[in-house]
Coordinates of C-alpha atoms in Angstrom, one line a residue:
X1 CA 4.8 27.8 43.1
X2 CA 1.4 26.2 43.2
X3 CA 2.4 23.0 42.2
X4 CA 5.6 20.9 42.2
X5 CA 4.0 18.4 39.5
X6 CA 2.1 19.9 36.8
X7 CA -0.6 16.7 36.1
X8 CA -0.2 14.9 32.8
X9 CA -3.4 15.5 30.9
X10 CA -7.3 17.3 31.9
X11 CA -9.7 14.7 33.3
X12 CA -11.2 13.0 30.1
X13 CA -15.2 11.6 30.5
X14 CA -13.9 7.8 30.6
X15 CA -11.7 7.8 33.3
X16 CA -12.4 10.5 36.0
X17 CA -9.8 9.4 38.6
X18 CA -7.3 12.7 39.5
X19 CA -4.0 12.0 39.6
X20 CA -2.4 12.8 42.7
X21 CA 0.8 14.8 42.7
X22 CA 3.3 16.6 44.9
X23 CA 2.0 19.8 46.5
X24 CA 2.5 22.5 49.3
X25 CA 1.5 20.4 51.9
X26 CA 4.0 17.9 50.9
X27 CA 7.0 19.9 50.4
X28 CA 7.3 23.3 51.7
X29 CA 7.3 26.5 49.5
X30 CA 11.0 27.0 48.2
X31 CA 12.7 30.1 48.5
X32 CA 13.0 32.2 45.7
X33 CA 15.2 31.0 43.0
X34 CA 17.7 33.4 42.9
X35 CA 18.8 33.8 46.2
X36 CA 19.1 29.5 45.6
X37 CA 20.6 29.2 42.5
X38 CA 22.7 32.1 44.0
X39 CA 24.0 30.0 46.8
X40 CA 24.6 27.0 44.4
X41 CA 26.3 29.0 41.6
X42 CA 27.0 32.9 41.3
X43 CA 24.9 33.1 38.2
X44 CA 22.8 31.1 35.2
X45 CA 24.7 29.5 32.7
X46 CA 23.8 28.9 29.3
X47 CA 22.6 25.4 29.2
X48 CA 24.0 23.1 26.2
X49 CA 25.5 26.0 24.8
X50 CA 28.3 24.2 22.7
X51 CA 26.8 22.0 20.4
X52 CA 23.4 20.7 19.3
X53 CA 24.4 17.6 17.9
X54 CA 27.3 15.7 17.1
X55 CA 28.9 16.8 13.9
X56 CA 31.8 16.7 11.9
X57 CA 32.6 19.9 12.4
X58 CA 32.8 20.0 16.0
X59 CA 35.8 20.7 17.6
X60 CA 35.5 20.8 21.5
X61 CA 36.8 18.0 22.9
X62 CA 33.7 15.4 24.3
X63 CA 32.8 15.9 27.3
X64 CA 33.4 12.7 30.0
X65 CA 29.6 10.7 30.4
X66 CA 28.2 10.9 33.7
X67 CA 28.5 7.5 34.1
X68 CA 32.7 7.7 32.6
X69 CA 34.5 6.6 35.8
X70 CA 35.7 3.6 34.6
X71 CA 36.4 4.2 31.4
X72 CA 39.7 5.3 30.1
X73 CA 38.8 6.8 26.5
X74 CA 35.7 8.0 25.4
X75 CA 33.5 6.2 22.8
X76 CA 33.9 6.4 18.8
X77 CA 32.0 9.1 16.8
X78 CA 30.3 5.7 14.9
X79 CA 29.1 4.0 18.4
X80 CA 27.9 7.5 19.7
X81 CA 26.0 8.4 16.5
X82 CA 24.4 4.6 17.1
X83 CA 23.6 4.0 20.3
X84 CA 22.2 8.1 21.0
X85 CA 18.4 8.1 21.6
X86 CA 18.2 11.8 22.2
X87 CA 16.9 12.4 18.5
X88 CA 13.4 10.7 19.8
X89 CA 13.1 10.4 23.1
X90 CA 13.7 14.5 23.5
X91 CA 10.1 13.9 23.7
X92 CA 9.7 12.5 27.1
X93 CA 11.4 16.0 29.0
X94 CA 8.2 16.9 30.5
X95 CA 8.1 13.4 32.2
X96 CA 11.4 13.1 32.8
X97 CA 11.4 16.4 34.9
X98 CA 8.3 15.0 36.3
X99 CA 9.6 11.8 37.4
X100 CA 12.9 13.6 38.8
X101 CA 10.9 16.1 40.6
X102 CA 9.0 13.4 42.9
X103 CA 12.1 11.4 43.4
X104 CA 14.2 14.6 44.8
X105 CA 11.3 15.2 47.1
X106 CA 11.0 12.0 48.5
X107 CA 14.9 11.9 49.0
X108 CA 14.4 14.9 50.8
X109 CA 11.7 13.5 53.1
X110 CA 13.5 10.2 53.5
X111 CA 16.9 12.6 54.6
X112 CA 18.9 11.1 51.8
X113 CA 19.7 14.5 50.6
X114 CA 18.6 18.3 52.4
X115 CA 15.6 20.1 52.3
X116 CA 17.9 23.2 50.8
X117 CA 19.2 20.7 48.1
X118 CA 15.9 19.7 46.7
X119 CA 14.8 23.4 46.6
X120 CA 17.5 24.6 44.3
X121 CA 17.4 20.5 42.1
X122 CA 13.6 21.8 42.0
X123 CA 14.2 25.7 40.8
X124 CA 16.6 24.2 38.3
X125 CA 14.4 21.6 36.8
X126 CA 11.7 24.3 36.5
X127 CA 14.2 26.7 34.7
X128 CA 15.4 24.0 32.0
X129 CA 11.6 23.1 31.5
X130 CA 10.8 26.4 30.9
X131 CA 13.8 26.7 28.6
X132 CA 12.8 24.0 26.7
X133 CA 9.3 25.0 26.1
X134 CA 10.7 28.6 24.9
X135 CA 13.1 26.6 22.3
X136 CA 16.4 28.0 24.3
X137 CA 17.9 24.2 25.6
X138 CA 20.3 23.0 22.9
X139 CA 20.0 18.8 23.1
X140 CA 23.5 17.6 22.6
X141 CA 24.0 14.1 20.8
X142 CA 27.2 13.3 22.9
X143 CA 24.7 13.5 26.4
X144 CA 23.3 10.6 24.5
X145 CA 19.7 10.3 25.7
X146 CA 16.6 13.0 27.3
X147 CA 17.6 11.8 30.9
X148 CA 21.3 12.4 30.7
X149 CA 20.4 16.1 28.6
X150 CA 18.5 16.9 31.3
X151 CA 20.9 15.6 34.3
X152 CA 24.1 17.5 32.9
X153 CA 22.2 20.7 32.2
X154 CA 21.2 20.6 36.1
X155 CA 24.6 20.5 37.3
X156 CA 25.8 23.1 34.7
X157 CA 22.7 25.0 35.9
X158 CA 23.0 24.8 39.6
X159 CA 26.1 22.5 40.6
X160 CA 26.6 20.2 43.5
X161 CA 23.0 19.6 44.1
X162 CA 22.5 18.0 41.4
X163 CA 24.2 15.3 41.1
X164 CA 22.8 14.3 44.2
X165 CA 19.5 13.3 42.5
X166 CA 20.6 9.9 40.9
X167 CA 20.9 8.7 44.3
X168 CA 18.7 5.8 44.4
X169 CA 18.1 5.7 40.5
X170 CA 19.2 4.6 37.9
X171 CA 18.5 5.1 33.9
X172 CA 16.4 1.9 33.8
X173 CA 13.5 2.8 36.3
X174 CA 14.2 6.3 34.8
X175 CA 13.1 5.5 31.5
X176 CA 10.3 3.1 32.2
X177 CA 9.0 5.6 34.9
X178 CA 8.7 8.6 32.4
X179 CA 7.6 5.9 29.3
X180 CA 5.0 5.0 31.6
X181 CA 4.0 8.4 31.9
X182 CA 3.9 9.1 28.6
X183 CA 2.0 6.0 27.4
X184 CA -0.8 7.3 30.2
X185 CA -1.0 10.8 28.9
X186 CA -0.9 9.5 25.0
X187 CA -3.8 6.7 26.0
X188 CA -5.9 9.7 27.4
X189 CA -5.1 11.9 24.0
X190 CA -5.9 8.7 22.0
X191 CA -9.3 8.6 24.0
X192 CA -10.3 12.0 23.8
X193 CA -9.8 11.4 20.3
X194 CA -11.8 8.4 20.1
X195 CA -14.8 10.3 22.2
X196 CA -14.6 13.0 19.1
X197 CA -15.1 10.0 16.8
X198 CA -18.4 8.5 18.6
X199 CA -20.1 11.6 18.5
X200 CA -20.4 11.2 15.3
X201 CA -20.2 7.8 15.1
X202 CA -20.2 5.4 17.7
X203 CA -17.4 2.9 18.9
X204 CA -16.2 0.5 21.5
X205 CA -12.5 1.3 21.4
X206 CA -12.6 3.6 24.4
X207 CA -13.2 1.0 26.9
X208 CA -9.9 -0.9 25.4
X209 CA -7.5 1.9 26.1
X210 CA -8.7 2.7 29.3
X211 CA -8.3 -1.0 30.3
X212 CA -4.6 -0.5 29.1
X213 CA -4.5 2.8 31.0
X214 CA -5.1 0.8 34.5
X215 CA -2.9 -2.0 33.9
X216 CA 0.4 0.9 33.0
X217 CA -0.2 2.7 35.8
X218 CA 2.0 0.9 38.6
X219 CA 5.3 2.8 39.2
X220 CA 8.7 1.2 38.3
X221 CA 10.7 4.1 40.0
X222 CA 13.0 2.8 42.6
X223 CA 13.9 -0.5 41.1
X224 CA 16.6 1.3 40.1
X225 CA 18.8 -0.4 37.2
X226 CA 16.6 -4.3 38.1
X227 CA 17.6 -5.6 42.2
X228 CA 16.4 -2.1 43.6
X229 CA 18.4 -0.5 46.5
X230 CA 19.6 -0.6 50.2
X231 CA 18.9 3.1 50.7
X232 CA 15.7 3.4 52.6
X233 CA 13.4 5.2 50.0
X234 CA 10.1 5.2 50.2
X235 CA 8.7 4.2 46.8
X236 CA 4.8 4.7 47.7
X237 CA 5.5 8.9 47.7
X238 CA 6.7 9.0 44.2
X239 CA 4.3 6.3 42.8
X240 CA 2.0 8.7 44.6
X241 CA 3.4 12.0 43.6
X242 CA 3.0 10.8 39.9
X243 CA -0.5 9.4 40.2
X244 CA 0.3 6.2 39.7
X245 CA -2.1 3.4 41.8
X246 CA 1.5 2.1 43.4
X247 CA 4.8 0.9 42.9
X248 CA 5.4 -2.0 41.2
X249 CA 6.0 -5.0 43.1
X250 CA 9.2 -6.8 41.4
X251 CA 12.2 -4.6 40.5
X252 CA 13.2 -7.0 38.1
X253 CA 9.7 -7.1 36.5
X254 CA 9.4 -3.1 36.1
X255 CA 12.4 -2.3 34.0
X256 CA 12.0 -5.6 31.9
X257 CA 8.3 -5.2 31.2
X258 CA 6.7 -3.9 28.0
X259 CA 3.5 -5.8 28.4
X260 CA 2.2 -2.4 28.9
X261 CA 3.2 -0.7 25.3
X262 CA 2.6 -4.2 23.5
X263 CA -1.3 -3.8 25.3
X264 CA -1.5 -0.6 23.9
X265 CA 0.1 -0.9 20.6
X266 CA -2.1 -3.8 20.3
X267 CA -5.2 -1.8 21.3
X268 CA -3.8 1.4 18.5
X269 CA -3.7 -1.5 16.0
X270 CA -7.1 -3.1 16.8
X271 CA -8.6 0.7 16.5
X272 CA -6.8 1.2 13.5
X273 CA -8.4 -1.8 12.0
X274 CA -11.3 -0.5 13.2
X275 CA -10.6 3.1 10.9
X276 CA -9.1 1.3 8.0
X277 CA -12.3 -1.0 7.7
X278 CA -14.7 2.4 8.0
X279 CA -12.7 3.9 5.5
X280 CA -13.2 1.2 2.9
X281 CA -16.5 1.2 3.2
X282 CA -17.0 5.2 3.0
X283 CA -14.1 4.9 -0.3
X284 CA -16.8 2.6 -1.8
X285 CA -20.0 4.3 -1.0
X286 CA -18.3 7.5 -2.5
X287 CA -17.8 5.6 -6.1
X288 CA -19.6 5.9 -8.6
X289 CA -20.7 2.8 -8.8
X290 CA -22.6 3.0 -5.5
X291 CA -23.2 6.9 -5.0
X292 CA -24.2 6.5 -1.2
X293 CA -22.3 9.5 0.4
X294 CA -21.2 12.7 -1.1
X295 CA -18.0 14.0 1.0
X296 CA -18.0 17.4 1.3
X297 CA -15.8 20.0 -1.2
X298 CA -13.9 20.2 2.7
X299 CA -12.9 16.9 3.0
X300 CA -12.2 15.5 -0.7
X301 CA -9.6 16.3 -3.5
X302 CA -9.8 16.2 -7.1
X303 CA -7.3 14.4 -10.1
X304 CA -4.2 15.9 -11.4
X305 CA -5.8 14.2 -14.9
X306 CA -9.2 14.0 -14.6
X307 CA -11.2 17.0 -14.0
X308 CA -14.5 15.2 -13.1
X309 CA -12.8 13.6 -10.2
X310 CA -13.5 14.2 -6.6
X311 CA -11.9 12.1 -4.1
X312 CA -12.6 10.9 -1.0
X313 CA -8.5 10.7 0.1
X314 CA -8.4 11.1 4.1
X315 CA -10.3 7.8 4.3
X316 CA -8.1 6.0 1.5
X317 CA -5.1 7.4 3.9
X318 CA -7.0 6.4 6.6
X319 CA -6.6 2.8 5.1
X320 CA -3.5 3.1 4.5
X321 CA -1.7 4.4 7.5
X322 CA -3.8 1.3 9.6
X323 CA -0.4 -0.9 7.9
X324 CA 2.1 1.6 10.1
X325 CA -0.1 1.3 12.7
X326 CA 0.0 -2.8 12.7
X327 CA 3.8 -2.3 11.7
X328 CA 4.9 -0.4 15.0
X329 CA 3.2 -3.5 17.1
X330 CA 4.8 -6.1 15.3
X331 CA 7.9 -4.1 15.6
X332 CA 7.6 -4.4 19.2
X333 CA 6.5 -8.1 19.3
X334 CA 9.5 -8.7 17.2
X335 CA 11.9 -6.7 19.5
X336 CA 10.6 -8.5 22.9
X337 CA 10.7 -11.7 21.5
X338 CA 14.1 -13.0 22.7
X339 CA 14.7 -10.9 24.9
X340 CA 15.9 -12.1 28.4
X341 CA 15.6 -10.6 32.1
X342 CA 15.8 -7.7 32.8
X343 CA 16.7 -4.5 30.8
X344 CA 18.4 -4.7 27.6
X345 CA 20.1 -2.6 25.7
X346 CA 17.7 -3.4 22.6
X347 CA 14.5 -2.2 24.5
X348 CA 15.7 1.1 23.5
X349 CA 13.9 0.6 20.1
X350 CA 10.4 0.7 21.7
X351 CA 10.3 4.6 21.5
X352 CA 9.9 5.7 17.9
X353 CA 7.2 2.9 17.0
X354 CA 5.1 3.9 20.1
X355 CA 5.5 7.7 19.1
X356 CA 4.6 7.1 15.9
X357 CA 1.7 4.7 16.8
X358 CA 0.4 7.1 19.0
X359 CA 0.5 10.2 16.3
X360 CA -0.8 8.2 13.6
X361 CA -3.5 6.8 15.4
X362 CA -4.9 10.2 16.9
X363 CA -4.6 11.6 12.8
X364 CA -6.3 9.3 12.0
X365 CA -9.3 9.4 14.4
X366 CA -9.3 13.5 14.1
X367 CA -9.6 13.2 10.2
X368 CA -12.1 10.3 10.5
X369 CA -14.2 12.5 12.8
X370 CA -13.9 14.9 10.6
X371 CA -14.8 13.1 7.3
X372 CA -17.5 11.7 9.2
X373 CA -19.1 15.2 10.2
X374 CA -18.7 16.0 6.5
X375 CA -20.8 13.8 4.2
X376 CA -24.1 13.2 3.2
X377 CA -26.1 10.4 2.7
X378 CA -28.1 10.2 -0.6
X379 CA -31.4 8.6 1.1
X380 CA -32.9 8.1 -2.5
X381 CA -30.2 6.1 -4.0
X382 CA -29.8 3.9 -0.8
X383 CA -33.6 3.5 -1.3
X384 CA -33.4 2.5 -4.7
X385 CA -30.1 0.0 -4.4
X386 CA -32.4 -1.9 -0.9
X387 CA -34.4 -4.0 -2.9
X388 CA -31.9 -5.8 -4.6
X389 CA -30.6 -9.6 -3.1
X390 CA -34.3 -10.1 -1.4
X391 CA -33.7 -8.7 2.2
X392 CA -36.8 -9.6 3.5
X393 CA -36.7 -13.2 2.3
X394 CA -35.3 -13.8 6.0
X395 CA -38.4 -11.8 7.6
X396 CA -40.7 -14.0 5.4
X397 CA -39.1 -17.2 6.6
X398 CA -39.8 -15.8 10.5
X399 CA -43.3 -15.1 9.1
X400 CA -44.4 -18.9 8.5
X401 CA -44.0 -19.6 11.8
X402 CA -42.7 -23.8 10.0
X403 CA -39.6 -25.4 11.4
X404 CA -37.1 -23.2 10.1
X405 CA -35.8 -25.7 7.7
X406 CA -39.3 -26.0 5.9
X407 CA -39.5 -22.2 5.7
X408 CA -36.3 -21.7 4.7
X409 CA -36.6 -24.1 1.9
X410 CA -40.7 -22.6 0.9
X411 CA -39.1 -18.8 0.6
X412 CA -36.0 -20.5 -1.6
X413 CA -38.4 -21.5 -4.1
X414 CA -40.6 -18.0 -3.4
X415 CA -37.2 -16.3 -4.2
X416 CA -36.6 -18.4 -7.6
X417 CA -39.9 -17.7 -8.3
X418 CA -39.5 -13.7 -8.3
X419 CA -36.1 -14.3 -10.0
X420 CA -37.7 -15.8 -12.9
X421 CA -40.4 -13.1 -13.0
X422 CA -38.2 -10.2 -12.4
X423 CA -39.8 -9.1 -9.1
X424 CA -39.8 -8.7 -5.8
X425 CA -41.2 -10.7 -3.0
X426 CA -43.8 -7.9 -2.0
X427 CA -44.7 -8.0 -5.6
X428 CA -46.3 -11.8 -6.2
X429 CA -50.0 -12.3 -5.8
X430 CA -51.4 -14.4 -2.4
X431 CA -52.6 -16.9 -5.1
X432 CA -48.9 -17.3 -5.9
X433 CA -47.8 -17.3 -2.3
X434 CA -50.3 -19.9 -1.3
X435 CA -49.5 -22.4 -4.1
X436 CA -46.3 -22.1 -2.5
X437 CA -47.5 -23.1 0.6
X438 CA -51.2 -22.6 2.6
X439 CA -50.2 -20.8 5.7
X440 CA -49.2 -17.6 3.7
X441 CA -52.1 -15.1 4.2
X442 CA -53.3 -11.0 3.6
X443 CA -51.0 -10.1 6.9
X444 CA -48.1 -11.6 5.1
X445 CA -47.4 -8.2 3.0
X446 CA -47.2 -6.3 6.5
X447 CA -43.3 -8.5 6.6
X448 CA -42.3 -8.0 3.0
X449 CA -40.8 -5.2 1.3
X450 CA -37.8 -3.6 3.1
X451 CA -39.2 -0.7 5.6
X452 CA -41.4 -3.5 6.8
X453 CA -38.2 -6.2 7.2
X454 CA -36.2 -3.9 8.9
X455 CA -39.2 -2.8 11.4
X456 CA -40.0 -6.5 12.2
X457 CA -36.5 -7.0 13.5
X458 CA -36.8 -6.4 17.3
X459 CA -34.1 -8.8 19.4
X460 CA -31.9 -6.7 21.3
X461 CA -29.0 -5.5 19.9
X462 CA -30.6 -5.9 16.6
X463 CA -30.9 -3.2 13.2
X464 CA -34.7 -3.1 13.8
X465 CA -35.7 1.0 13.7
X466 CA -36.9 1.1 17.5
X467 CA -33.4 -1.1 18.3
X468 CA -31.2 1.3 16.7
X469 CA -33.2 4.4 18.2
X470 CA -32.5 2.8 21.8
X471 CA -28.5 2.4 21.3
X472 CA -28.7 6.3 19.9
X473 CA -30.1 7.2 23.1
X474 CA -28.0 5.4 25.2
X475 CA -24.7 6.8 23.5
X476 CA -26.2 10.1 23.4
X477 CA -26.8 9.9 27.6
X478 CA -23.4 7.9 28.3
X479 CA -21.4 10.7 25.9
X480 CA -23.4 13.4 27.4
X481 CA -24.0 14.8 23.9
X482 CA -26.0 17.9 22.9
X483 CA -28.7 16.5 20.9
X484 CA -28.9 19.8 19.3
X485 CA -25.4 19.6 18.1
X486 CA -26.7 16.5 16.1
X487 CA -28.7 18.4 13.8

């Protein structure tokens, strides 16, 4: 086994730093998992072989909750069917035997549990991932959430062992360590997404995300349910083993925050803004009316009604999935709002709006990219629309080298006089010009008409040709793009 911890996501070009994980050097090569699992039980069992979900039609009586000892009866079909999260956060396995992993090897190292008992807790968590992935683990609704799926399996896998590994743990870290995770890997998807998007367009969201990305990455596991624990872990290994920069400081703090998902909801929702805004102007430069872009036959679809129609619908979607987007953050807001120290029930509910933030948001930055990649510009229309509403009036004004106020007022009246004419600025005589004022001159056609505005515009930062040119070339280095791929 090369690796105890598989790492979350491949290095993306924003944020290079490796996560760190568990490895040979750490914990010694197991033996091989049969002779283990042998010792532990005489054979495999079928893991959540009974039932998939709750039903009416099951029969088998439900089986006591790992955490039952107290409880004399078991809970009502309604309350189960309620409070079960397994339905969404099934999601988080890979995390969950991620998180699991490091903590049974630092038990191990600390001697809270044997080097034999970690080997076969590790076989088995490598079995039931692999039995996942091939669509063979059955989640059951009554094991209520991914953690406790995951837990019971393990002891029906392999026995004894495991249910040594909640020592020092509890569901609240548990979550939080593996939603923690998640969020990370999702924020790297996002960004990779985003990276797809600026090669063909350019954009600043990137830098946001990543911000997020450091700010997540502190390790709640071993605060266990919010005071922490008397057993003498050592929380640096598995913030380590998970590539995490280190645990978090305040047990109460890590299973009661969700600053982190509210950050990055937010910074989903500002980047869906972001999209929703490109997309109405790219609906509206499609119309008719303006005839700017022509979307590919690839990226458009036609009327049920009107046969002449050909429509631009990933961006109109585009525009209107930003409104989910905003929705899952205000969700959150709304569910953290009155929320007191430490974990609540209620922050259950912060799954399935960041899962579906997080799939929206990467649909709609691959189908952007794609639009993007899939239109053309109709140079001679935009040509024809760029005289109209005096764009170099401004340009003129800079020309005159007055106190603004006087030039702005002299071009006014050059303006009302080319309204009243039906022309443009480049169009009146010098003779006209200079009864509106002396200082005009021959140069003075050099700053009007629109090629010429645009070239005179020079601050930095600014739409001037030779401004723009410079940002291309700076994206094009800091993206490491192919400049050939741009043609």
């Amino acid at each position: 086994m090369e690796s105890l911890l598989s790492p979350s996501s491949s290095p993306n070009p924003f944020f290079s730093s490796p996560s760190t994980f568990v490895s040979n050097q750490s914990v010694p090569n197991p033996r091989p998992i049969l002779p283990l699992l042998h010792r532990a039980k005489p054979r495999f069992e079928p893991l959540c072989c009974t039932m998939s979900h709750a039903s009416e039609t099951d029969t088998k009586p439900k089986e006591t909750k790992l955490w039952g000892g107290r409880f004399e009866e078991s809970v009502t079909d309604i309350v189960e069917k309620f409070t079960e999260s397994i339905s969404f956060d099934k999601q988080l396995y890979k995390h969950d035997i991620m998180g699991s992993k490091a903590h049974a090897s630092m038990l191990a190292k600390q001697g809270l549990i044997s080097v034999s008992d970690r080997d076969i807790i590790l076989q088995g968590l490598d079995e039931i991932e692999r039995r996942i992935e091939a669509g063979d683990f059955v989640w059951r609704t009554d094991r209520e959430d991914v953690h406790m799926n995951i837990e019971a399996a393990l002891t029906d896998l392999v026995g004894e062992p495991a249910k040594k590994l909640h020592t020092a743990r509890s569901r609240n870290d548990q979550v939080l360590t593996d939603f923690r995770l998640w969020c990370r890997d999702a924020i790297d998807r996002i960004v990779a997404s985003v990276r797809h998007l600026q090669v063909a367009l350019l954009d600043r969201d990137a830098g946001r995300l990543l911000d997020c990305r450091a700010r997540l990455n502190f390790c709640p596991l071993g605060a266990c349910a919010l005071a922490g624990t008397g057993l003498p872990i050592d929380r640096f290994m598995t913030s380590d083993s998970l590539g995490f920069t280190a645990p978090m400081r305040n047990s109460i703090d890590a299973v009661s925050d969700r600053d982190f998902v509210l950050e990055f909801l937010s910074a989903n929702s500002i980047i869906a803004i972001h999209l929703s805004r490109l997309g109405e102007e790219w609906v509206l430069w499609a119309s008719e009316e303006f005839g700017f872009i022509t979307p590919s036959d690839s990226v458009s679809t036609g009327s049920s009604i009107m046969p002449q129609k050909k429509n631009p619908d990933p961006m109109e979607l585009v525009r209107g999935k930003s409104a989910r987007v905003i929705g899952d953050l205000v969700t959150l807001l709304t569910l953290c709002k009155g929320l007191p120290l430490a974990y609540n029930r209620d922050l259950q509910e912060d799954k399935e709006p960041t899962f579906d933030s997080v799939k929206t948001i990467i649909g709609m930055l691959e189908v952007s990219a794609e639009f993007a990649q899939n239109i053309t510009f109709n140079g001679e229309k935009i040509q024809k629309a760029l005289p109209a509403g005096y764009l170099d009036a401004t340009t003129l004004a800079d020309y005159l080298g007055l106190p603004f106020r006087t030039s702005h007022d002299i071009v006014g009246r050059a303006v009302a006089l080319c309204v009243s004419k039906n022309c443009q600025l480049q169009d009146l005589s010098l003779d006209l010009l200079k009864s509106l004022n002396p200082v005009f001159d021959n140069d003075v056609y050099e700053f009007l008409g629109v090629e010429n505005a645009v070239k005179k515009f020079s601050s930095y930062g600014s739409t001037g040709s030779a401004c723009v040119a410079d940002q291309l070339g700076y994206w094009i280095t800091k993206l490491e793009i192919n400049q050939t791929s741009l043609h």
